[in-house]
PDB file of C-alpha atoms in Angstrom:
ATOM      1  CA  MET A   1     131.720  -8.699 -24.920  1.00  0.00           C
ATOM      2  CA  LYS A   2     132.917  -9.480 -21.144  1.00  0.00           C
ATOM      3  CA  ILE A   3     132.928  -7.482 -18.325  1.00  0.00           C
ATOM      4  CA  GLN A   4     135.056  -8.327 -15.382  1.00  0.00           C
ATOM      5  CA  LEU A   5     133.184  -7.343 -12.095  1.00  0.00           C
ATOM      6  CA  SER A   6     136.564  -5.937 -10.924  1.00  0.00           C
ATOM      7  CA  GLU A   7     137.053  -3.839 -13.703  1.00  0.00           C
ATOM      8  CA  LEU A   8     132.991  -3.207 -13.353  1.00  0.00           C
ATOM      9  CA  ARG A   9     133.326  -2.108  -9.377  1.00  0.00           C
ATOM     10  CA  GLN A  10     136.762  -0.169 -10.450  1.00  0.00           C
ATOM     11  CA  ALA A  11     134.565   1.949 -13.207  1.00  0.00           C
ATOM     12  CA  THR A  12     131.903   2.685 -10.601  1.00  0.00           C
ATOM     13  CA  ASN A  13     133.880   3.938  -7.815  1.00  0.00           C
ATOM     14  CA  VAL A  14     135.522   6.377 -10.140  1.00  0.00           C
ATOM     15  CA  LEU A  15     132.409   7.393 -11.048  1.00  0.00           C
ATOM     16  CA  PHE A  16     131.210   8.026  -7.568  1.00  0.00           C
ATOM     17  CA  ASP A  17     134.644   9.426  -6.363  1.00  0.00           C
ATOM     18  CA  HIS A  18     133.976  11.933  -9.196  1.00  0.00           C
ATOM     19  CA  LEU A  19     130.589  12.801  -7.524  1.00  0.00           C
ATOM     20  CA  GLU A  20     131.936  13.247  -4.077  1.00  0.00           C
ATOM     21  CA  ARG A  21     134.835  15.391  -5.386  1.00  0.00           C
ATOM     22  CA  THR A  22     132.353  17.466  -6.961  1.00  0.00           C
ATOM     23  CA  GLY A  23     130.253  17.952  -3.487  1.00  0.00           C
ATOM     24  CA  ARG A  24     127.796  15.825  -4.228  1.00  0.00           C
ATOM     25  CA  THR A  25     126.977  13.930  -0.842  1.00  0.00           C
ATOM     26  CA  GLU A  26     123.435  13.191  -1.846  1.00  0.00           C
ATOM     27  CA  ILE A  27     120.867  12.885  -4.617  1.00  0.00           C
ATOM     28  CA  GLU A  28     117.689  14.467  -4.090  1.00  0.00           C
ATOM     29  CA  VAL A  29     115.044  11.982  -6.279  1.00  0.00           C
ATOM     30  CA  THR A  30     112.717  14.129  -7.412  1.00  0.00           C
ATOM     31  CA  GLU A  31     110.604  11.651  -9.243  1.00  0.00           C
ATOM     32  CA  ASP A  32     109.147   8.052  -8.357  1.00  0.00           C
ATOM     33  CA  PHE A  33     107.486   6.236 -10.867  1.00  0.00           C
ATOM     34  CA  TYR A  34     109.152   5.065 -14.248  1.00  0.00           C
ATOM     35  CA  TRP A  35     108.721   3.137 -17.326  1.00  0.00           C
ATOM     36  CA  SER A  36     109.881  -0.448 -16.850  1.00  0.00           C
ATOM     37  CA  ILE A  37     110.262  -2.926 -20.195  1.00  0.00           C
ATOM     38  CA  PRO A  38     109.952  -6.447 -19.855  1.00  0.00           C
ATOM     39  CA  GLU A  39     113.089  -7.858 -20.571  1.00  0.00           C
ATOM     40  CA  LYS A  40     111.896 -10.104 -22.998  1.00  0.00           C
ATOM     41  CA  HIS A  41     111.143  -7.259 -25.261  1.00  0.00           C
ATOM     42  CA  LEU A  42     114.404  -4.812 -24.123  1.00  0.00           C
ATOM     43  CA  TYR A  43     117.043  -5.555 -26.615  1.00  0.00           C
ATOM     44  CA  SER A  44     114.881  -6.719 -29.275  1.00  0.00           C
ATOM     45  CA  VAL A  45     115.201  -3.125 -30.796  1.00  0.00           C
ATOM     46  CA  TYR A  46     113.733  -4.037 -34.234  1.00  0.00           C
ATOM     47  CA  ALA A  47     110.437  -4.823 -32.735  1.00  0.00           C
ATOM     48  CA  PRO A  48     109.049  -2.341 -30.208  1.00  0.00           C
ATOM     49  CA  PRO A  49     107.001  -3.872 -27.236  1.00  0.00           C
ATOM     50  CA  PRO A  50     103.402  -3.323 -27.077  1.00  0.00           C
ATOM     51  CA  GLU A  51     102.103  -0.530 -25.299  1.00  0.00           C
ATOM     52  CA  SER A  52     100.389  -3.235 -23.069  1.00  0.00           C
ATOM     53  CA  ASP A  53     103.663  -4.724 -22.141  1.00  0.00           C
ATOM     54  CA  LEU A  54     104.912  -1.880 -20.501  1.00  0.00           C
ATOM     55  CA  THR A  55     105.014  -1.755 -16.882  1.00  0.00           C
ATOM     56  CA  MET A  56     105.787   0.779 -13.886  1.00  0.00           C
ATOM     57  CA  GLY A  57     108.495   0.681 -11.380  1.00  0.00           C
ATOM     58  CA  GLN A  58     108.943   2.777  -8.600  1.00  0.00           C
ATOM     59  CA  LEU A  59     112.186   4.285  -7.073  1.00  0.00           C
ATOM     60  CA  SER A  60     111.197   4.529  -3.851  1.00  0.00           C
ATOM     61  CA  ASP A  61     110.615   0.721  -4.100  1.00  0.00           C
ATOM     62  CA  ASP A  62     113.733   0.109  -5.042  1.00  0.00           C
ATOM     63  CA  TRP A  63     115.298   2.275  -2.754  1.00  0.00           C
ATOM     64  CA  ASN A  64     113.951   0.432   0.035  1.00  0.00           C
ATOM     65  CA  GLU A  65     114.811  -3.375  -1.284  1.00  0.00           C
ATOM     66  CA  LEU A  66     118.159  -1.902  -1.797  1.00  0.00           C
ATOM     67  CA  THR A  67     118.478  -0.250   1.924  1.00  0.00           C
ATOM     68  CA  LYS A  68     116.954  -3.674   3.567  1.00  0.00           C
ATOM     69  CA  ILE A  69     120.238  -5.429   1.821  1.00  0.00           C
ATOM     70  CA  ALA A  70     122.857  -2.930   2.472  1.00  0.00           C
ATOM     71  CA  SER A  71     121.425  -3.168   6.465  1.00  0.00           C
ATOM     72  CA  GLY A  72     121.339  -6.999   6.409  1.00  0.00           C
ATOM     73  CA  LYS A  73     117.714  -7.596   6.680  1.00  0.00           C
ATOM     74  CA  SER A  74     117.251  -9.219   3.184  1.00  0.00           C
ATOM     75  CA  PRO A  75     120.040 -11.121   1.684  1.00  0.00           C
ATOM     76  CA  PRO A  76     121.906  -9.860  -1.297  1.00  0.00           C
ATOM     77  CA  LEU A  77     120.541 -11.231  -4.415  1.00  0.00           C
ATOM     78  CA  ALA A  78     121.849 -10.464  -8.278  1.00  0.00           C
ATOM     79  CA  TYR A  79     118.284  -8.909  -9.121  1.00  0.00           C
ATOM     80  CA  ALA A  80     118.674  -6.242  -7.139  1.00  0.00           C
ATOM     81  CA  LEU A  81     120.895  -5.089  -9.131  1.00  0.00           C
ATOM     82  CA  VAL A  82     117.975  -4.237 -11.276  1.00  0.00           C
ATOM     83  CA  TRP A  83     116.747  -2.143  -8.691  1.00  0.00           C
ATOM     84  CA  LEU A  84     120.473  -0.395  -8.288  1.00  0.00           C
ATOM     85  CA  SER A  85     120.112   0.026 -12.175  1.00  0.00           C
ATOM     86  CA  SER A  86     117.093   2.347 -11.834  1.00  0.00           C
ATOM     87  CA  LEU A  87     118.414   4.772  -9.447  1.00  0.00           C
ATOM     88  CA  LEU A  88     121.598   4.935 -11.338  1.00  0.00           C
ATOM     89  CA  ARG A  89     119.731   5.836 -14.559  1.00  0.00           C
ATOM     90  CA  PHE A  90     117.792   8.355 -12.397  1.00  0.00           C
ATOM     91  CA  ILE A  91     120.911  10.105 -11.123  1.00  0.00           C
ATOM     92  CA  GLY A  92     122.990  10.025 -14.381  1.00  0.00           C
ATOM     93  CA  THR A  93     120.480  11.532 -16.021  1.00  0.00           C
ATOM     94  CA  LYS A  94     119.679  14.125 -13.859  1.00  0.00           C
ATOM     95  CA  LEU A  95     123.241  15.212 -12.791  1.00  0.00           C
ATOM     96  CA  VAL A  96     125.159  17.010 -15.028  1.00  0.00           C
ATOM     97  CA  SER A  97     129.274  16.837 -14.153  1.00  0.00           C
TER      98      SER A  97
END
């Protein structure tokens, strides 16, 4: 599978437009810490990761790093998409529309 960035951007814009049309202009983040599975185990679905390999992430840290990038205080990095994905996952699982 190949994903064109332009199509991914379009899908993302459609989803954000949908949230705004339903009256959502902000999201309250009611959780902070989450489990993170290291990349070496993330896509190995037939071999569960050892419990000792699970780590924790923090939504507030992810958001802090993203706001630094958005304001120009930090340079954009591709890895920041991982931080963004954590926040999007939280939003997607908490909102029903």
